[in-house]
Amino acid sequence: MVGSWDEDGSRGLQDAAAFKADEIDTSRPHPARMYDYYLGGRDNYEVDREAAQRVIAAHPQVRLSARANRAFLHRAVRDVVGSGIRQLIDIGTGIPTSPNTHEVARETAPGVRVVYVDNDPIVATHAGARLTTTEDTGFVLADVRDPEAILRHPTVRELIDFDRPVALLLVAVLHFVRDDEDPAGIVATLARALPEGSMLVMSHATGEPYEAYTQGRTDEQARDGVLDVYKNATATLNLRTKAEVEPLFGPFELLEPGVVRVPLWRPDGPPPGPAELNDTIFYGGVGRKRGPGTGD
């Protein structure tokens, strides 16, 4: 039965098993596999590596951005778990890279329940070996563009108690959703299923310069070069400004320091200077779903 416990303690991998190798599209680069390459991983194909190298040629600091985004994810997970949340839904998880979300969460509180979601069957294959071999961890093969399917999936329903606060992770995923696919509507649909006190962790790529960077440098050529590469990938890259990212939080009230370049979100060390922040192309923030009379 889909979502039932497997012998190794994993859940939800029957979806992935339904895919045959020849059904996986390796003719076009996939953002999850390209991101794995940026992080120094090996779970990618030649088509992904070639595309990633073209991105690096256009924007050599992309690996810096990927590492900074990963560090933001870790800090945010520690923060939301430290606030008392014990359930996480990580949508667009990508190729597993240790420490993964459940590992970081359980450093703060053992027993945190985590459901990973991604639309790449390759991710699902690796999830069976690296993500779902521990209790209270599951994987769902689904697309963020169909939030209702995610919410009603048996693995999600078995692992997540929607009467208790949930942390929703949309880290480096909504910039692969076009405006006509309604990213704000996706967040709103997911939010409706979550009780007050739930939290949203989001990061999003941008093409605008860092606000304090005053060296007169233009990055338009690099930006356009990166966008051209993703035009041929399985999902296009849709860069948004800070003013466009903030409304995506919808009913989640932003916590301090708001939407900022990811190294500036509650850093655990000295923040980088303006030049490095300009080269770090991700905004990030965390919000809490409020209810009547809810305080900090």
Coordinates of C-alpha atoms in Angstrom, one line a residue:
M1 CA 0.0 0.0 0.0
V2 CA 1.3 3.4 -0.9
G3 CA 2.6 5.2 2.2
S4 CA 2.9 2.0 4.3
W5 CA 6.1 1.1 6.1
D6 CA 8.7 -0.7 4.1
E7 CA 10.9 -3.3 5.7
D8 CA 13.7 -0.8 6.0
G9 CA 11.5 1.7 7.8
S10 CA 10.9 4.0 4.8
R11 CA 7.7 5.3 3.4
G12 CA 6.4 6.6 0.1
L13 CA 8.9 5.1 -2.3
Q14 CA 6.4 3.0 -4.3
D15 CA 5.8 6.1 -6.4
A16 CA 9.4 6.1 -7.5
A17 CA 9.5 2.4 -8.1
A18 CA 6.7 2.9 -10.7
F19 CA 9.2 4.7 -12.9
K20 CA 11.4 2.7 -15.3
A21 CA 14.8 4.0 -16.2
D22 CA 13.8 4.8 -19.8
E23 CA 11.0 7.0 -18.5
I24 CA 13.3 9.4 -16.8
D25 CA 14.1 12.4 -19.0
T26 CA 17.9 12.7 -19.3
S27 CA 17.7 14.6 -22.6
R28 CA 17.3 17.9 -20.8
P29 CA 19.0 19.3 -17.7
H30 CA 17.0 19.1 -14.5
P31 CA 17.4 21.9 -11.9
A32 CA 17.7 19.5 -9.0
R33 CA 20.6 17.6 -10.7
M34 CA 22.3 20.9 -11.7
Y35 CA 22.0 22.1 -8.1
D36 CA 23.6 18.9 -7.0
Y37 CA 26.5 19.7 -9.3
Y38 CA 26.9 23.2 -7.9
L39 CA 27.2 21.7 -4.4
G40 CA 29.9 19.3 -5.6
G41 CA 27.7 16.2 -5.9
R42 CA 28.0 13.4 -8.3
D43 CA 24.3 12.4 -8.8
N44 CA 23.9 14.1 -12.2
Y45 CA 24.1 13.4 -15.9
E46 CA 26.3 14.8 -18.5
V47 CA 23.5 17.0 -19.8
D48 CA 23.2 18.5 -16.3
R49 CA 26.9 19.0 -15.9
E50 CA 27.2 20.7 -19.3
A51 CA 24.3 23.1 -18.4
A52 CA 25.7 23.8 -15.0
Q53 CA 29.1 24.6 -16.5
R54 CA 27.4 27.1 -18.8
V55 CA 25.7 28.7 -15.7
I56 CA 29.1 28.8 -13.9
A57 CA 30.7 30.4 -17.0
A58 CA 28.0 33.1 -17.0
H59 CA 27.9 33.6 -13.2
P60 CA 31.1 32.0 -11.5
Q61 CA 29.7 32.7 -8.0
V62 CA 26.7 30.3 -8.5
R63 CA 28.4 27.7 -6.3
L64 CA 28.8 30.4 -3.6
S65 CA 25.1 31.0 -3.8
A66 CA 24.2 27.3 -3.6
R67 CA 26.3 26.9 -0.5
A68 CA 24.9 30.0 1.1
N69 CA 21.4 28.8 0.4
R70 CA 22.1 25.4 1.9
A71 CA 23.5 27.1 5.0
F72 CA 20.3 29.2 5.3
L73 CA 18.2 26.0 5.1
H74 CA 20.1 24.6 8.0
R75 CA 19.8 27.7 10.2
A76 CA 16.1 28.1 9.4
V77 CA 15.4 24.4 10.2
R78 CA 17.2 24.7 13.6
D79 CA 15.2 27.9 14.3
V80 CA 11.8 26.5 13.5
V81 CA 12.5 23.2 15.4
G82 CA 13.9 25.2 18.3
S83 CA 10.6 27.2 18.4
G84 CA 8.7 23.9 19.1
I85 CA 7.7 22.6 15.6
R86 CA 8.1 18.9 15.2
Q87 CA 6.7 18.3 11.7
L88 CA 8.3 19.5 8.4
I89 CA 7.3 19.2 4.8
D90 CA 10.3 19.9 2.5
I91 CA 9.1 20.6 -1.0
G92 CA 11.6 20.6 -3.8
T93 CA 14.2 18.8 -1.7
G94 CA 16.6 18.0 -4.5
I95 CA 19.3 15.4 -4.5
P96 CA 20.1 14.5 -0.9
T97 CA 23.1 16.3 0.5
S98 CA 24.1 15.5 4.0
P99 CA 23.3 16.9 6.5
N100 CA 19.8 16.7 5.2
T101 CA 16.7 18.4 6.7
H102 CA 15.8 15.5 9.0
E103 CA 19.4 15.2 10.2
V104 CA 19.6 18.9 11.0
A105 CA 16.1 18.9 12.7
R106 CA 16.9 15.9 14.9
E107 CA 20.1 17.5 16.2
T108 CA 17.7 19.9 18.0
A109 CA 14.8 17.5 18.7
P110 CA 14.9 13.8 18.1
G111 CA 11.8 12.4 16.6
V112 CA 10.9 15.3 14.3
R113 CA 8.8 14.0 11.4
V114 CA 9.9 15.0 7.9
V115 CA 8.2 14.5 4.5
Y116 CA 10.4 15.2 1.5
V117 CA 8.7 16.1 -1.9
D118 CA 10.3 16.4 -5.3
N119 CA 9.2 15.8 -8.9
D120 CA 12.4 14.1 -10.1
P121 CA 12.4 10.3 -10.0
I122 CA 16.1 10.4 -9.7
V123 CA 15.7 12.3 -6.4
A124 CA 13.2 9.6 -5.4
T125 CA 15.7 6.9 -6.1
H126 CA 18.3 8.5 -3.9
A127 CA 15.7 9.2 -1.2
G128 CA 15.3 5.5 -0.7
A129 CA 19.0 5.2 0.2
R130 CA 19.6 8.4 2.1
L131 CA 16.4 10.1 3.3
T132 CA 13.8 7.5 4.3
T133 CA 15.7 4.8 6.0
T134 CA 14.9 6.2 9.4
E135 CA 11.6 6.2 11.2
D136 CA 9.2 9.2 10.8
T137 CA 10.7 10.2 7.4
G138 CA 8.9 9.8 4.1
F139 CA 9.2 10.8 0.4
V140 CA 6.5 11.9 -2.0
L141 CA 7.1 12.1 -5.8
A142 CA 5.0 15.1 -6.7
D143 CA 5.2 18.6 -8.1
V144 CA 4.9 21.9 -6.2
R145 CA 2.6 23.1 -9.0
D146 CA 0.0 20.6 -7.7
P147 CA -0.2 21.4 -4.0
E148 CA -3.5 19.6 -3.5
A149 CA -1.9 16.3 -4.7
I150 CA 0.9 16.8 -2.1
L151 CA -1.6 17.5 0.7
R152 CA -3.8 14.5 0.0
H153 CA -0.9 12.0 -0.6
P154 CA -1.1 9.1 1.8
T155 CA 2.5 9.5 3.0
V156 CA 1.8 13.1 3.9
R157 CA -1.5 12.2 5.7
E158 CA 0.2 9.4 7.7
L159 CA 3.2 11.4 8.8
I160 CA 1.8 14.9 9.3
D161 CA -0.8 15.8 11.8
F162 CA -2.5 18.9 10.4
D163 CA -4.0 19.8 13.8
R164 CA -0.5 20.7 15.0
P165 CA 1.9 23.3 13.6
V166 CA 3.9 22.3 10.6
A167 CA 7.0 23.9 9.1
L168 CA 6.7 24.2 5.3
L169 CA 10.0 24.4 3.4
L170 CA 10.0 26.0 -0.1
V171 CA 13.7 26.5 -0.4
A172 CA 15.0 27.4 -3.9
V173 CA 11.9 26.0 -5.6
L174 CA 9.3 28.8 -6.4
H175 CA 11.7 30.5 -8.8
F176 CA 11.0 27.5 -11.1
V177 CA 7.3 28.4 -11.1
R178 CA 6.2 30.9 -13.7
D179 CA 3.9 33.8 -12.9
D180 CA 1.1 32.2 -14.9
E181 CA 1.5 29.1 -12.7
D182 CA 0.5 31.3 -9.7
P183 CA 3.3 30.8 -7.1
A184 CA 1.3 32.9 -4.6
G185 CA -1.7 30.7 -5.1
I186 CA 0.4 27.6 -4.5
V187 CA 1.6 29.0 -1.1
A188 CA -2.0 30.0 -0.3
T189 CA -3.3 26.5 -1.0
L190 CA -0.6 24.9 1.2
A191 CA -1.2 27.5 3.9
R192 CA -4.9 26.8 4.2
A193 CA -4.1 23.2 5.3
L194 CA -1.8 24.4 8.1
P195 CA -2.9 25.5 11.5
E196 CA -1.9 28.8 13.2
G197 CA 1.6 28.7 14.5
S198 CA 2.9 26.9 11.4
M199 CA 5.9 28.3 9.7
L200 CA 7.1 28.9 6.1
V201 CA 10.8 28.8 5.2
M202 CA 11.4 30.2 1.7
S203 CA 14.3 31.2 -0.4
H204 CA 14.1 32.5 -3.9
A205 CA 16.6 33.5 -6.6
T206 CA 16.9 37.2 -7.7
G207 CA 18.4 39.2 -10.5
E208 CA 18.5 42.5 -8.7
P209 CA 21.8 43.8 -7.2
Y210 CA 22.3 43.9 -3.5
E211 CA 20.9 47.2 -2.2
A212 CA 24.1 48.3 -0.5
Y213 CA 26.4 47.4 -3.3
T214 CA 27.5 50.7 -4.9
Q215 CA 30.4 49.7 -7.1
G216 CA 28.5 50.6 -10.3
R217 CA 28.7 47.0 -11.6
T218 CA 26.0 45.6 -13.8
D219 CA 25.2 41.9 -13.8
E220 CA 22.7 42.0 -16.6
Q221 CA 24.9 40.0 -19.0
A222 CA 25.5 37.3 -16.3
R223 CA 21.8 37.2 -15.5
D224 CA 20.8 36.8 -19.1
G225 CA 23.4 34.0 -19.6
V226 CA 22.0 32.1 -16.7
L227 CA 18.4 32.5 -17.8
D228 CA 19.2 31.2 -21.3
V229 CA 20.6 28.0 -19.9
Y230 CA 17.5 27.3 -17.9
K231 CA 15.3 27.9 -20.9
N232 CA 16.4 24.5 -22.1
A233 CA 16.0 22.8 -18.7
T234 CA 12.9 20.9 -17.5
A235 CA 11.9 24.1 -15.6
T236 CA 12.6 27.7 -16.5
L237 CA 14.3 30.1 -14.0
N238 CA 12.1 33.0 -13.0
L239 CA 14.1 35.6 -11.0
R240 CA 12.1 37.9 -8.8
T241 CA 12.9 41.1 -6.9
K242 CA 12.6 41.4 -3.1
A243 CA 9.3 43.4 -3.6
E244 CA 8.0 40.4 -5.6
V245 CA 9.2 37.7 -3.1
E246 CA 7.8 39.3 0.0
P247 CA 4.1 38.9 -1.0
L248 CA 4.7 35.2 -1.7
F249 CA 4.7 34.6 2.1
G250 CA 0.9 35.4 2.0
P251 CA -0.6 34.6 5.4
F252 CA 2.8 33.9 7.0
E253 CA 3.9 37.0 8.9
L254 CA 7.6 37.5 8.4
L255 CA 9.9 37.1 11.3
E256 CA 13.0 39.3 11.8
P257 CA 15.0 40.2 9.8
G258 CA 12.4 39.8 7.1
V259 CA 13.3 38.9 3.5
V260 CA 17.1 39.4 3.1
R261 CA 20.0 38.0 1.2
V262 CA 20.4 34.5 2.7
P263 CA 23.7 35.0 4.6
L264 CA 22.0 37.9 6.5
W265 CA 19.2 35.7 7.9
R266 CA 20.2 35.1 11.5
P267 CA 23.8 34.4 10.7
D268 CA 25.9 32.2 13.0
G269 CA 29.0 34.2 12.2
P270 CA 30.2 37.5 10.7
P271 CA 28.1 38.3 7.6
P272 CA 29.9 38.8 4.3
G273 CA 30.5 42.2 2.8
P274 CA 28.5 43.9 0.0
A275 CA 30.4 42.4 -2.9
E276 CA 29.8 38.8 -1.7
L277 CA 26.2 39.6 -0.9
N278 CA 25.7 40.9 -4.4
D279 CA 27.1 37.7 -5.7
T280 CA 24.7 35.6 -3.5
I281 CA 21.6 35.6 -5.6
F282 CA 19.1 34.2 -3.1
Y283 CA 16.7 36.0 -0.9
G284 CA 15.4 34.1 2.2
G285 CA 13.0 34.5 5.0
V286 CA 10.8 32.7 7.5
G287 CA 7.2 33.5 8.4
R288 CA 4.7 32.3 11.0
K289 CA 1.0 31.8 10.3
R290 CA -0.9 33.9 12.7
G291 CA -4.2 33.5 14.4
P292 CA -6.4 35.8 16.5
G293 CA -4.5 36.9 19.6
T294 CA -1.3 35.1 18.6
G295 CA 1.8 36.7 20.0
D296 CA 5.5 36.2 19.3

